[in-house]
Short mmCIF file of C-alpha atoms and ligand atoms in Angstrom, two decimals:
data_model
loop_
_atom_site.label_atom_id
_atom_site.label_comp_id
_atom_site.label_asym_id
_atom_site.label_seq_id
_atom_site.Cartn_x
_atom_site.Cartn_y
_atom_site.Cartn_z
CA UNK A 1 -3.86 -111.59 -10.25
CA UNK A 2 -1.40 -110.30 -12.63
CA UNK A 3 -3.06 -112.03 -15.48
CA UNK A 4 -6.57 -111.03 -14.08
CA UNK A 5 -5.27 -107.12 -14.12
CA UNK A 6 -3.66 -107.47 -17.97
CA UNK A 7 -6.93 -108.73 -19.53
CA UNK A 8 -8.76 -106.06 -17.16
CA UNK A 9 -7.13 -103.11 -18.49
CA UNK A 10 -7.48 -105.08 -22.64
CA UNK A 11 -11.02 -104.86 -21.85
CA UNK A 12 -11.55 -101.19 -20.55
CA UNK A 13 -9.19 -99.83 -22.69
CA UNK A 14 -6.77 -98.30 -19.99
CA UNK A 15 -4.40 -95.32 -21.37
CA UNK A 16 -0.79 -96.43 -20.67
CA UNK A 17 0.28 -93.15 -19.31
CA UNK A 18 -0.98 -90.37 -16.94
CA UNK A 19 -0.19 -86.83 -18.27
CA UNK A 20 -1.81 -83.67 -17.16
CA UNK A 21 -3.66 -81.76 -19.51
CA UNK A 22 -2.73 -78.15 -19.77
CA UNK A 23 -4.57 -75.82 -17.42
CA UNK A 24 -3.93 -72.54 -17.72
CA UNK A 25 -4.92 -69.78 -15.66
CA UNK A 26 -6.67 -66.64 -17.48
CA UNK A 27 -4.48 -63.55 -17.64
CA UNK A 28 -7.41 -61.17 -18.65
CA UNK A 29 -8.51 -60.85 -15.77
CA UNK A 30 -5.56 -58.35 -15.45
CA UNK A 31 -5.07 -54.93 -16.84
CA UNK A 32 -1.63 -54.01 -17.54
CA UNK A 33 -0.81 -50.34 -18.23
CA UNK A 34 1.45 -49.68 -20.60
CA UNK A 35 3.60 -47.25 -18.79
CA UNK A 36 3.91 -46.74 -15.12
CA UNK A 37 5.39 -43.43 -12.96
CA UNK A 38 5.64 -43.23 -9.45
CA UNK A 39 2.83 -42.74 -6.85
CA UNK A 40 3.60 -39.77 -4.75
CA UNK A 41 1.23 -38.27 -2.55
CA UNK A 42 -1.91 -40.20 -4.22
CA UNK A 43 -1.02 -39.33 -7.76
CA UNK A 44 0.96 -40.41 -10.67
CA UNK A 45 3.94 -38.89 -11.27
CA UNK A 46 5.37 -39.12 -14.80
CA UNK A 47 9.17 -40.77 -14.77
CA UNK A 48 11.85 -39.16 -16.90
CA UNK A 49 13.65 -42.57 -17.24
CA UNK A 50 12.32 -45.94 -18.06
CA UNK A 51 12.82 -49.47 -18.23
CA UNK A 52 11.12 -52.52 -19.68
CA UNK A 53 9.70 -54.91 -16.86
CA UNK A 54 9.11 -58.50 -18.34
CA UNK A 55 7.75 -61.93 -17.87
CA UNK A 56 10.46 -64.50 -16.97
CA UNK A 57 8.55 -67.33 -18.53
CA UNK A 58 8.76 -66.09 -21.79
CA UNK A 59 10.37 -62.88 -21.78
CA UNK A 60 7.05 -60.89 -23.26
CA UNK A 61 7.51 -57.01 -22.34
CA UNK A 62 5.10 -56.23 -19.70
CA UNK A 63 5.24 -52.88 -19.35
CA UNK A 64 7.49 -49.27 -19.29
CA UNK A 65 8.46 -48.85 -15.39
CA UNK A 66 10.03 -46.13 -14.25
CA UNK A 67 13.68 -45.23 -12.66
CA UNK A 68 12.93 -42.98 -10.02
CA UNK A 69 15.90 -40.47 -9.56
CA UNK A 70 17.05 -38.65 -6.26
CA UNK A 71 14.76 -35.88 -7.47
CA UNK A 72 11.77 -38.36 -7.24
CA UNK A 73 12.76 -39.88 -4.42
CA UNK A 74 12.89 -36.63 -2.47
CA UNK A 75 9.20 -35.77 -3.55
CA UNK A 76 8.17 -39.08 -2.08
CA UNK A 77 9.86 -38.48 0.87
CA UNK A 78 8.29 -34.90 1.37
CA UNK A 79 4.91 -36.20 0.71
CA UNK A 80 4.87 -38.79 2.81
CA UNK A 81 6.13 -36.14 5.95
CA UNK A 82 3.48 -34.23 5.01
CA UNK A 83 1.41 -36.97 5.13
CA UNK A 84 2.54 -38.06 8.79
CA UNK A 85 2.56 -34.40 9.66
CA UNK A 86 -1.06 -33.63 8.64
CA UNK A 87 -2.97 -36.12 10.32
CA UNK A 88 -1.94 -39.71 9.71
CA UNK A 89 0.32 -39.92 13.30
CA UNK A 90 -2.04 -38.84 15.18
CA UNK A 91 -5.21 -40.20 14.02
CA UNK A 92 -6.65 -42.57 16.21
CA UNK A 93 -5.42 -45.83 15.96
CA UNK A 94 -9.02 -47.49 16.07
CA UNK A 95 -9.47 -44.75 12.56
CA UNK A 96 -6.11 -46.33 10.81
CA UNK A 97 -7.05 -49.65 11.93
CA UNK A 98 -10.22 -48.99 9.82
CA UNK A 99 -8.00 -48.48 6.70
CA UNK A 100 -5.95 -51.84 6.82
CA UNK A 101 -8.89 -53.91 7.46
CA UNK A 102 -10.14 -52.23 4.09
CA UNK A 103 -6.83 -52.91 2.48
CA UNK A 104 -7.06 -56.62 3.43
CA UNK A 105 -10.70 -56.87 2.54
CA UNK A 106 -10.10 -55.48 -1.24
CA UNK A 107 -6.61 -57.81 -1.22
CA UNK A 108 -9.00 -60.67 -0.65
CA UNK A 109 -11.30 -59.29 -3.55
CA UNK A 110 -8.68 -58.75 -5.79
CA UNK A 111 -6.89 -61.78 -4.78
CA UNK A 112 -7.28 -63.85 -8.40
CA UNK A 113 -6.18 -61.07 -10.49
CA UNK A 114 -3.03 -60.33 -8.01
CA UNK A 115 -2.12 -63.55 -8.46
CA UNK A 116 -2.13 -63.90 -12.06
CA UNK A 117 0.15 -60.84 -11.50
CA UNK A 118 2.46 -61.94 -9.13
CA UNK A 119 3.21 -65.12 -11.41
CA UNK A 120 3.37 -63.14 -14.81
CA UNK A 121 6.02 -60.72 -13.59
CA UNK A 122 7.29 -63.01 -11.12
CA UNK A 123 7.51 -66.82 -12.50
CA UNK A 124 6.01 -68.39 -9.63
CA UNK A 125 3.52 -70.99 -10.14
CA UNK A 126 0.00 -69.71 -9.55
CA UNK A 127 -0.76 -72.11 -7.57
CA UNK A 128 1.49 -70.96 -5.22
CA UNK A 129 0.86 -67.02 -5.60
CA UNK A 130 -2.83 -67.92 -5.31
CA UNK A 131 -2.50 -70.16 -2.38
CA UNK A 132 0.04 -68.33 -0.56
CA UNK A 133 1.08 -65.06 -1.34
CA UNK A 134 -2.28 -63.60 -1.49
CA UNK A 135 -4.03 -65.44 1.21
CA UNK A 136 -0.79 -64.24 3.22
CA UNK A 137 -0.52 -60.79 2.16
CA UNK A 138 -4.40 -60.19 2.95
CA UNK A 139 -3.75 -61.87 6.64
CA UNK A 140 -0.81 -59.81 7.71
CA UNK A 141 -3.30 -56.86 6.51
CA UNK A 142 -5.95 -58.36 8.94
CA UNK A 143 -3.32 -59.04 11.48
CA UNK A 144 -1.53 -55.48 11.85
CA UNK A 145 -5.37 -53.91 11.38
CA UNK A 146 -5.90 -55.49 14.84
CA UNK A 147 -3.14 -54.19 16.42
CA UNK A 148 -3.44 -50.21 15.68
CA UNK A 149 -5.94 -49.48 17.98
CA UNK A 150 -3.97 -52.03 21.21
CA UNK A 151 -0.46 -50.70 21.09
CA UNK A 152 -0.36 -49.72 24.45
CA UNK A 153 -1.32 -52.98 25.36
CA UNK A 154 1.05 -54.59 23.27
CA UNK A 155 4.19 -52.66 25.07
CA UNK A 156 2.15 -51.59 28.37
CA UNK A 157 3.53 -48.48 30.56
CA UNK A 158 6.26 -47.99 27.31
CA UNK A 159 4.41 -44.98 25.42
CA UNK A 160 4.76 -46.45 22.14
CA UNK A 161 4.69 -43.44 19.52
CA UNK A 162 5.22 -43.61 15.58
CA UNK A 163 8.63 -43.05 14.46
CA UNK A 164 8.24 -41.14 11.72
CA UNK A 165 8.85 -41.38 7.68
CA UNK A 166 10.15 -45.49 6.94
CA UNK A 167 11.87 -46.14 3.72
CA UNK A 168 11.45 -49.62 3.10
CA UNK A 169 13.62 -51.59 0.50
CA UNK A 170 12.05 -55.01 -1.21
CA UNK A 171 13.04 -58.17 -3.36
CA UNK A 172 11.74 -59.75 -5.76
CA UNK A 173 10.78 -63.47 -4.52
CA UNK A 174 7.44 -62.07 -2.91
CA UNK A 175 6.88 -58.59 -4.23
CA UNK A 176 3.46 -58.26 -2.68
CA UNK A 177 3.82 -60.30 0.12
CA UNK A 178 6.58 -58.45 1.09
CA UNK A 179 5.30 -55.43 0.86
CA UNK A 180 2.33 -56.64 2.98
CA UNK A 181 5.36 -57.12 5.92
CA UNK A 182 6.65 -54.07 5.55
CA UNK A 183 3.39 -51.74 5.36
CA UNK A 184 1.16 -53.18 7.33
CA UNK A 185 3.41 -52.76 10.51
CA UNK A 186 4.53 -49.60 9.65
CA UNK A 187 0.93 -48.40 9.19
CA UNK A 188 -0.45 -49.64 12.27
CA UNK A 189 1.96 -47.62 14.53
CA UNK A 190 0.66 -44.95 12.74
CA UNK A 191 3.98 -43.86 10.03
CA UNK A 192 4.09 -43.38 6.53
CA UNK A 193 5.62 -44.74 4.02
CA UNK A 194 7.93 -44.98 0.92
CA UNK A 195 8.06 -47.92 -0.83
CA UNK A 196 10.83 -49.41 -3.42
CA UNK A 197 9.66 -52.37 -5.01
CA UNK A 198 12.40 -54.75 -6.91
CA UNK A 199 13.16 -53.90 -10.33
CA UNK A 200 12.64 -57.20 -11.76
CA UNK A 201 8.96 -57.28 -10.09
CA UNK A 202 7.28 -54.10 -9.82
CA UNK A 203 3.79 -54.62 -11.31
CA UNK A 204 1.93 -55.75 -8.05
CA UNK A 205 2.82 -53.10 -6.21
CA UNK A 206 2.18 -50.57 -8.55
CA UNK A 207 -1.55 -52.35 -9.13
CA UNK A 208 -1.31 -52.43 -5.17
CA UNK A 209 -1.91 -48.62 -5.17
CA UNK A 210 -5.15 -48.98 -7.26
CA UNK A 211 -6.13 -50.77 -3.73
CA UNK A 212 -4.93 -47.96 -1.69
CA UNK A 213 -7.38 -45.34 -3.67
CA UNK A 214 -10.44 -47.93 -3.53
CA UNK A 215 -9.52 -47.97 -0.06
CA UNK A 216 -9.28 -43.86 0.32
CA UNK A 217 -6.18 -44.25 2.29
CA UNK A 218 -4.88 -40.21 2.95
CA UNK A 219 -2.77 -39.37 0.22
CA UNK A 220 1.01 -39.54 0.85
CA UNK A 221 0.67 -42.17 3.83
CA UNK A 222 2.13 -45.09 0.85
CA UNK A 223 4.30 -43.88 -1.81
CA UNK A 224 5.63 -46.19 -4.13
CA UNK A 225 8.45 -45.41 -6.00
CA UNK A 226 10.27 -47.88 -8.46
CA UNK A 227 13.90 -48.14 -9.94
CA UNK A 228 17.30 -50.30 -9.50
CA UNK A 229 19.55 -50.19 -6.74
CA UNK A 230 20.36 -46.37 -7.30
CA UNK A 231 16.73 -45.55 -6.25
CA UNK A 232 17.33 -47.66 -3.41
CA UNK A 233 20.43 -45.86 -2.25
CA UNK A 234 18.53 -42.52 -2.74
CA UNK A 235 16.04 -43.34 -0.31
CA UNK A 236 18.76 -45.17 2.34
CA UNK A 237 20.55 -42.03 1.76
CA UNK A 238 17.64 -39.32 2.07
CA UNK A 239 17.85 -37.17 5.40
CA UNK A 240 14.17 -37.04 6.25
CA UNK A 241 13.89 -40.65 6.07
CA UNK A 242 13.47 -41.74 9.76
CA UNK A 243 13.66 -45.63 9.57
CA UNK A 244 15.29 -48.24 6.77
CA UNK A 245 13.49 -51.61 6.55
CA UNK A 246 15.50 -53.70 4.23
CA UNK A 247 14.92 -57.52 2.67
CA UNK A 248 17.41 -58.67 0.30
CA UNK A 249 21.10 -59.76 0.03
CA UNK A 250 23.70 -59.99 2.61
CA UNK A 251 25.92 -57.98 0.45
CA UNK A 252 23.32 -54.83 -0.25
CA UNK A 253 22.19 -54.97 3.60
CA UNK A 254 25.84 -54.55 4.89
CA UNK A 255 26.37 -52.12 2.59
CA UNK A 256 23.16 -49.95 3.67
CA UNK A 257 24.48 -50.56 7.27
CA UNK A 258 27.65 -49.31 6.86
CA UNK A 259 26.07 -46.59 5.15
CA UNK A 260 23.87 -45.41 7.98
CA UNK A 261 26.55 -45.99 10.54
CA UNK A 262 26.19 -43.01 13.47
CA UNK A 263 22.88 -41.28 11.52
CA UNK A 264 20.90 -42.29 14.15
CA UNK A 265 18.35 -43.72 11.72
CA UNK A 266 16.31 -46.74 12.44
CA UNK A 267 17.52 -50.17 10.45
CA UNK A 268 16.13 -53.40 10.50
CA UNK A 269 17.48 -55.92 8.11
CA UNK A 270 16.53 -59.21 6.23
CA UNK A 271 19.16 -60.87 4.38
CA UNK A 272 20.00 -64.29 2.80
CA UNK A 273 20.08 -67.55 4.41
CA UNK A 274 21.30 -71.18 4.18
CA UNK A 275 19.22 -73.24 6.30
CA UNK A 276 19.77 -76.86 7.42
CA UNK A 277 16.78 -79.18 6.95
CA UNK A 278 17.77 -82.01 9.29
CA UNK A 279 16.08 -85.59 8.93
CA UNK A 280 16.24 -88.41 11.81
CA UNK A 281 16.41 -91.80 11.54
CA UNK A 282 13.17 -92.06 13.30
CA UNK A 283 11.40 -89.62 10.99
CA UNK A 284 8.28 -90.36 9.26
CA UNK A 285 10.35 -90.42 5.61
CA UNK A 286 7.77 -89.88 3.48
CA UNK A 287 6.73 -86.64 4.98
CA UNK A 288 10.19 -85.47 5.47
CA UNK A 289 10.02 -85.99 1.67
CA UNK A 290 7.77 -83.98 1.26
CA UNK A 291 9.21 -81.25 3.54
CA UNK A 292 12.32 -81.46 1.64
CA UNK A 293 10.48 -80.79 -1.39
CA UNK A 294 8.80 -78.11 -0.23
CA UNK A 295 11.44 -76.35 1.62
CA UNK A 296 13.54 -76.28 -1.77
CA UNK A 297 11.79 -76.36 -4.61
CA UNK A 298 8.99 -73.79 -3.26
CA UNK A 299 9.03 -70.79 -5.37
CA UNK A 300 11.90 -72.45 -7.49
CA UNK A 301 14.48 -71.87 -3.91
CA UNK A 302 14.06 -68.29 -4.43
CA UNK A 303 13.48 -68.37 -0.70
CA UNK A 304 15.44 -66.50 1.83
CA UNK A 305 14.87 -69.59 4.73
CA UNK A 306 15.18 -72.07 1.67
CA UNK A 307 16.24 -75.82 3.45
CA UNK A 308 19.21 -75.57 0.80
CA UNK A 309 21.26 -78.33 2.96
CA UNK A 310 19.58 -81.45 3.42
CA UNK A 311 21.39 -83.09 6.98
CA UNK A 312 20.32 -86.71 6.70
CA UNK A 313 21.03 -89.23 9.56
CA UNK A 314 23.41 -91.74 7.89
CA UNK A 315 21.48 -95.01 9.00
CA UNK A 316 18.18 -93.43 6.55
CA UNK A 317 20.99 -91.90 3.68
CA UNK A 318 20.17 -94.42 1.06
CA UNK A 319 16.60 -95.23 1.48
CA UNK A 320 15.55 -91.20 2.00
CA UNK A 321 17.59 -90.06 -1.32
CA UNK A 322 15.91 -92.88 -3.21
CA UNK A 323 12.62 -91.51 -2.35
CA UNK A 324 13.58 -88.01 -2.64
CA UNK A 325 15.07 -88.51 -6.41
CA UNK A 326 11.61 -90.73 -7.17
CA UNK A 327 9.40 -87.69 -5.97
CA UNK A 328 11.35 -85.54 -8.04
CA UNK A 329 10.37 -87.09 -11.24
CA UNK A 330 7.24 -85.89 -10.62
CA UNK A 331 7.78 -82.47 -10.28
CA UNK A 332 5.88 -80.59 -12.90
CA UNK A 333 8.50 -77.67 -13.87
CA UNK A 334 6.72 -75.23 -16.93
CA UNK A 335 4.70 -72.55 -17.14
CA UNK A 336 3.86 -70.15 -13.99
CA UNK A 337 0.34 -69.83 -14.92
CA UNK A 338 -0.52 -73.16 -15.66
CA UNK A 339 -2.48 -74.39 -12.22
CA UNK A 340 -0.73 -78.05 -12.44
CA UNK A 341 2.54 -76.49 -12.41
CA UNK A 342 5.15 -77.36 -9.52
CA UNK A 343 8.09 -75.54 -10.25
CA UNK A 344 8.31 -71.96 -12.26
CA UNK A 345 10.47 -69.97 -14.18
CA UNK A 346 13.85 -68.13 -12.99
CA UNK A 347 13.22 -64.47 -12.05
CA UNK A 348 15.64 -63.23 -13.75
CA UNK A 349 18.64 -63.55 -16.45
CA UNK A 350 21.03 -62.64 -13.74
CA UNK A 351 19.52 -64.66 -11.24
CA UNK A 352 19.62 -67.88 -13.57
CA UNK A 353 23.15 -67.15 -14.09
CA UNK A 354 24.19 -67.00 -10.65
CA UNK A 355 22.19 -70.35 -10.46
CA UNK A 356 24.40 -72.09 -13.24
CA UNK A 357 27.83 -70.91 -12.15
CA UNK A 358 27.27 -71.96 -8.24
CA UNK A 359 25.86 -75.40 -9.60
CA UNK A 360 29.08 -75.60 -12.40
CA UNK A 361 31.31 -75.03 -9.23
CA UNK A 362 29.57 -77.94 -7.18
CA UNK A 363 30.41 -80.48 -10.12
CA UNK A 364 33.76 -78.94 -10.12
CA UNK A 365 34.47 -79.19 -6.44
CA UNK A 366 33.23 -83.00 -6.80
CA UNK A 367 29.98 -83.58 -5.87
CA UNK A 368 27.24 -85.52 -7.64
CA UNK A 369 24.50 -84.19 -9.51
CA UNK A 370 21.12 -85.45 -10.01
CA UNK A 371 18.34 -83.91 -12.03
CA UNK A 372 15.12 -85.58 -13.27
CA UNK A 373 14.68 -86.10 -16.91
CA UNK A 374 12.17 -82.70 -17.90
CA UNK A 375 11.80 -80.74 -20.94
CA UNK A 376 12.27 -76.71 -19.72
CA UNK A 377 10.56 -74.54 -22.35
CA UNK A 378 12.97 -72.89 -25.03
CA UNK A 379 12.00 -69.47 -24.50
CA UNK A 380 12.23 -67.72 -20.72
CA UNK A 381 14.46 -68.45 -17.71
CA UNK A 382 14.21 -72.05 -16.72
CA UNK A 383 16.27 -74.42 -13.98
CA UNK A 384 15.68 -78.21 -13.87
CA UNK A 385 15.33 -78.95 -9.72
CA UNK A 386 18.49 -80.39 -8.82
CA UNK A 387 19.72 -82.67 -5.98
CA UNK A 388 23.60 -82.41 -5.53
CA UNK A 389 24.99 -85.38 -3.19
CA UNK A 390 28.33 -85.99 -2.32
CA UNK A 391 28.87 -82.88 -0.46
CA UNK A 392 31.38 -81.51 1.85
CA UNK A 393 30.54 -79.10 4.38
CA UNK A 394 33.86 -76.74 2.68
CA UNK A 395 31.96 -76.61 -0.69
CA UNK A 396 30.79 -73.59 -2.10
CA UNK A 397 27.07 -75.08 -2.68
CA UNK A 398 27.00 -76.30 0.69
CA UNK A 399 28.00 -72.72 1.93
CA UNK A 400 26.63 -69.73 -0.25
CA UNK A 401 22.97 -68.65 -0.87
CA UNK A 402 21.89 -70.21 -4.52
CA UNK A 403 18.61 -69.02 -4.43
CA UNK A 404 17.33 -71.40 -6.60
CA UNK A 405 15.89 -74.82 -7.13
CA UNK A 406 19.04 -76.71 -6.10
CA UNK A 407 19.51 -78.95 -3.04
CA UNK A 408 22.68 -79.95 -1.10
CA UNK A 409 22.79 -83.03 0.74
CA UNK A 410 24.97 -83.88 4.14
CA UNK A 411 24.74 -86.74 6.22
CA UNK A 412 25.19 -86.63 10.27
CA UNK A 413 25.32 -89.38 12.68
CA UNK A 414 24.69 -88.07 16.29
CA UNK A 415 22.31 -85.32 17.10
CA UNK A 416 25.66 -83.38 18.45
CA UNK A 417 26.90 -83.58 14.88
CA UNK A 418 24.10 -82.27 13.26
CA UNK A 419 23.79 -79.38 15.23
CA UNK A 420 28.00 -78.30 14.81
CA UNK A 421 27.12 -78.76 11.07
CA UNK A 422 24.10 -77.18 10.64
CA UNK A 423 25.46 -73.83 12.39
CA UNK A 424 28.20 -73.88 10.51
CA UNK A 425 27.28 -71.12 8.18
CA UNK A 426 27.56 -67.13 8.36
CA UNK A 427 23.52 -66.98 8.23
CA UNK A 428 20.88 -68.20 10.45
CA UNK A 429 17.66 -67.69 9.43
CA UNK A 430 15.85 -70.84 9.89
CA UNK A 431 15.89 -74.62 9.83
CA UNK A 432 13.59 -77.78 10.10
CA UNK A 433 13.82 -81.11 12.26
CA UNK A 434 12.58 -84.19 11.62
CA UNK A 435 11.76 -86.52 14.13
CA UNK A 436 9.27 -88.56 16.44
CA UNK A 437 10.54 -87.47 19.65
CA UNK A 438 9.15 -84.26 21.25
CA UNK A 439 12.04 -83.72 23.51
CA UNK A 440 14.81 -83.91 20.72
CA UNK A 441 12.61 -81.68 18.47
CA UNK A 442 13.40 -79.18 21.92
CA UNK A 443 16.79 -80.34 22.54
CA UNK A 444 17.86 -79.00 18.58
CA UNK A 445 15.72 -76.04 18.56
CA UNK A 446 17.50 -74.65 21.65
CA UNK A 447 20.98 -75.18 19.93
CA UNK A 448 20.41 -74.34 16.16
CA UNK A 449 21.47 -70.63 16.13
CA UNK A 450 18.21 -69.66 13.70
CA UNK A 451 15.28 -67.31 13.83
CA UNK A 452 12.78 -69.78 12.86
CA UNK A 453 13.14 -73.56 13.24
CA UNK A 454 10.33 -75.64 12.19
CA UNK A 455 9.77 -79.30 13.57
CA UNK A 456 8.25 -81.74 11.10
CA UNK A 457 6.83 -79.04 8.68
CA UNK A 458 9.02 -76.65 6.42
CA UNK A 459 8.05 -73.16 5.13
CA UNK A 460 4.87 -72.54 7.00
CA UNK A 461 4.11 -68.88 7.51
CA UNK A 462 1.68 -66.59 9.81
CA UNK A 463 1.29 -63.11 10.49
CA UNK A 464 1.41 -63.76 13.84
CA UNK A 465 4.69 -65.43 14.23
CA UNK A 466 7.94 -63.25 14.44
CA UNK A 467 10.65 -64.20 11.52
CA UNK A 468 14.13 -62.87 11.45
CA UNK A 469 17.56 -63.80 11.65
CA UNK A 470 20.89 -64.53 13.20
CA UNK A 471 24.15 -63.77 12.23
CA UNK A 472 24.47 -62.34 8.53
CA UNK A 473 20.90 -63.06 8.29
CA UNK A 474 19.96 -59.83 9.40
CA UNK A 475 18.62 -58.15 12.44
CA UNK A 476 14.62 -57.36 14.10
CA UNK A 477 11.49 -59.32 13.40
CA UNK A 478 8.85 -58.74 11.32
CA UNK A 479 5.87 -60.57 11.85
CA UNK A 480 3.88 -61.18 15.27
CA UNK A 481 3.78 -58.06 17.79
CA UNK A 482 7.06 -58.28 17.87
CA UNK A 483 7.13 -56.94 14.28
CA UNK A 484 5.76 -53.85 15.48
CA UNK A 485 8.60 -52.42 17.81
CA UNK A 486 10.56 -51.65 14.93
CA UNK A 487 8.07 -49.20 13.94
CA UNK A 488 7.52 -47.35 17.43
CA UNK A 489 9.48 -44.99 19.55
CA UNK A 490 9.06 -45.49 23.31
CA UNK A 491 8.83 -42.71 26.20
CA UNK A 492 10.40 -44.45 28.81
P1 LIG B 501 19.48 -57.17 -3.85
O1 LIG B 501 19.86 -56.72 -2.69
O2 LIG B 501 20.58 -56.24 -4.77
O3 LIG B 501 17.96 -56.20 -4.04
C1 LIG B 501 16.81 -56.57 -3.16
C2 LIG B 501 16.68 -55.00 -3.17
O4 LIG B 501 17.74 -54.14 -2.87
C3 LIG B 501 15.93 -54.79 -4.38
O5 LIG B 501 15.11 -53.92 -4.50
C4 LIG B 501 17.49 -53.45 -4.72
O6 LIG B 501 16.65 -52.64 -6.11
C5 LIG B 501 17.72 -53.41 -4.12
N1 LIG B 501 18.74 -52.51 -4.08
C6 LIG B 501 20.09 -52.94 -4.65
N2 LIG B 501 21.28 -52.19 -4.23
C7 LIG B 501 20.88 -51.06 -3.22
C8 LIG B 501 21.40 -50.21 -2.76
N3 LIG B 501 22.51 -50.06 -2.86
N4 LIG B 501 21.26 -49.75 -1.50
C9 LIG B 501 19.82 -50.16 -1.64
N5 LIG B 501 18.72 -51.08 -2.28
C10 LIG B 501 19.57 -51.42 -3.41
O7 LIG B 501 19.20 -58.64 -4.59
P2 LIG B 501 19.51 -59.55 -5.79
O8 LIG B 501 20.72 -58.53 -6.40
O9 LIG B 501 18.27 -59.10 -6.37
O10 LIG B 501 20.15 -60.64 -5.97
C11 LIG B 501 21.20 -61.09 -5.31
C12 LIG B 501 21.41 -62.54 -4.65
O11 LIG B 501 20.61 -61.80 -2.97
C13 LIG B 501 20.23 -63.44 -4.74
O12 LIG B 501 20.75 -64.53 -5.70
C14 LIG B 501 20.00 -63.91 -3.51
O13 LIG B 501 20.81 -64.68 -2.99
C15 LIG B 501 19.91 -62.83 -2.34
N6 LIG B 501 18.29 -62.40 -2.07
C16 LIG B 501 18.23 -62.79 -1.04
C17 LIG B 501 17.00 -62.32 -0.51
C18 LIG B 501 16.26 -62.57 0.60
O14 LIG B 501 14.81 -62.35 0.56
N7 LIG B 501 16.84 -62.83 1.79
C19 LIG B 501 16.00 -61.45 -1.46
C20 LIG B 501 16.52 -61.22 -2.54
C21 LIG B 501 17.51 -61.62 -3.05
MG1 LIG B 502 22.17 -56.51 -6.20
#
């Protein structure tokens, strides 16, 4: 048979290797302005101070973006207050829904443009921004449009009314999607918004202002101010903001909570994670390997619910880790705009430094590192997909959020031990369980101290499903009917 194969191959000139031709998505579809101000009261406000936002794949400067001062934030909050009082809060829910439906449809129409911009400014593979970020962002607007005129049914006998002006601060890992998670429920409930995108990824939020204009959303209902943590702090501290919604690091989340203590301002926090992805010996191993890869290498591991701690039942440790390493060799790391890319660029120099520091600590503490052979581009910020074995629970790489493409593998023998080890973390955002047994899934889900538990899958999101943390992963829920509650007051 082997002989036959060889002869056949000679005759038909079979290529010796199968490589992917480059398949870049054209960036022609995106028009980026040279300079952006702040979007306040439906107008562009010039920013006195500005900084350059870049493409992490090659450090190419993309645009000058404003650094909002206290005075800029003040103007944005005033615009939001005026829009709130001048009609938005008393508009019938069915009217608010029309705007949200429009925004959703426009996002769908312009999704290719937004996907390219998201990958360019943030570094994530176009495959992901095209197939995950954009469809989900639109889905959130569609979903909350549906609730806008049904709030009395969502909360029967509780007479819901809007909270007021919401200050929303979002991170850089899912820029447009986090915007949608924040803006859609706030507007559906009759609030107005001042949103601050993350400093490294402001562009999709700024182009989104054009969507708001197209949808003819009344001026001031959504205001966008850009800048770093100083702008975020000004928003948190502003006296006329009624509610803060924050997604980002646990450190900043705690500082915000301290700042707001005693002010009566409402607060929801969606913070870091160190999720356990737990594989039992009866699991379908090949599917589990796909779930592990999706769990930690999706979006370069810049995911708060990333499955960064893999717990493998001892009896299947060897075959599973073998399969995982082989699968890693097939991951394509490179240009975020290439449609074949699986792992894109690290979002920023600062994040790359953090990943490197934690990986070095893992090696020093005694873990064994594995990285598949891959050639990283010379310019830009890159880190190879990494697996650590021989990891003890006390190591920093098993305790701290790395927020990069780095997996720590640990083992367990019994379900009780899996639960105990999985819960041995200050975080509690998500977890994954891989097993054939339905009863074991339920047994595990009841014991894991995590807001989301995925069974035989990972990193699945749906606007109808609530998301949020236990312990230092924060409080409050986004998504689903639960996601309306932080944006409502009740006359009870
Ligand atoms: P960060 O928490 O500093 O940034 C998140 C957002 O908060 C950004 O918009 C930022 O401008 C704003 N911000 C920063 N300081 C603020 C302050 N004092 N008051 C109000 N807003 C403020 O996160 P950073 O520094 O970008 O990343 C550090 C680490 O945090 C990452 O390595 C990762 O471990 C974690 N992280 C977790 C995220 C999540 O989704 N849970 C998202 C981003 C980061
Ligand atoms: Mg920070």
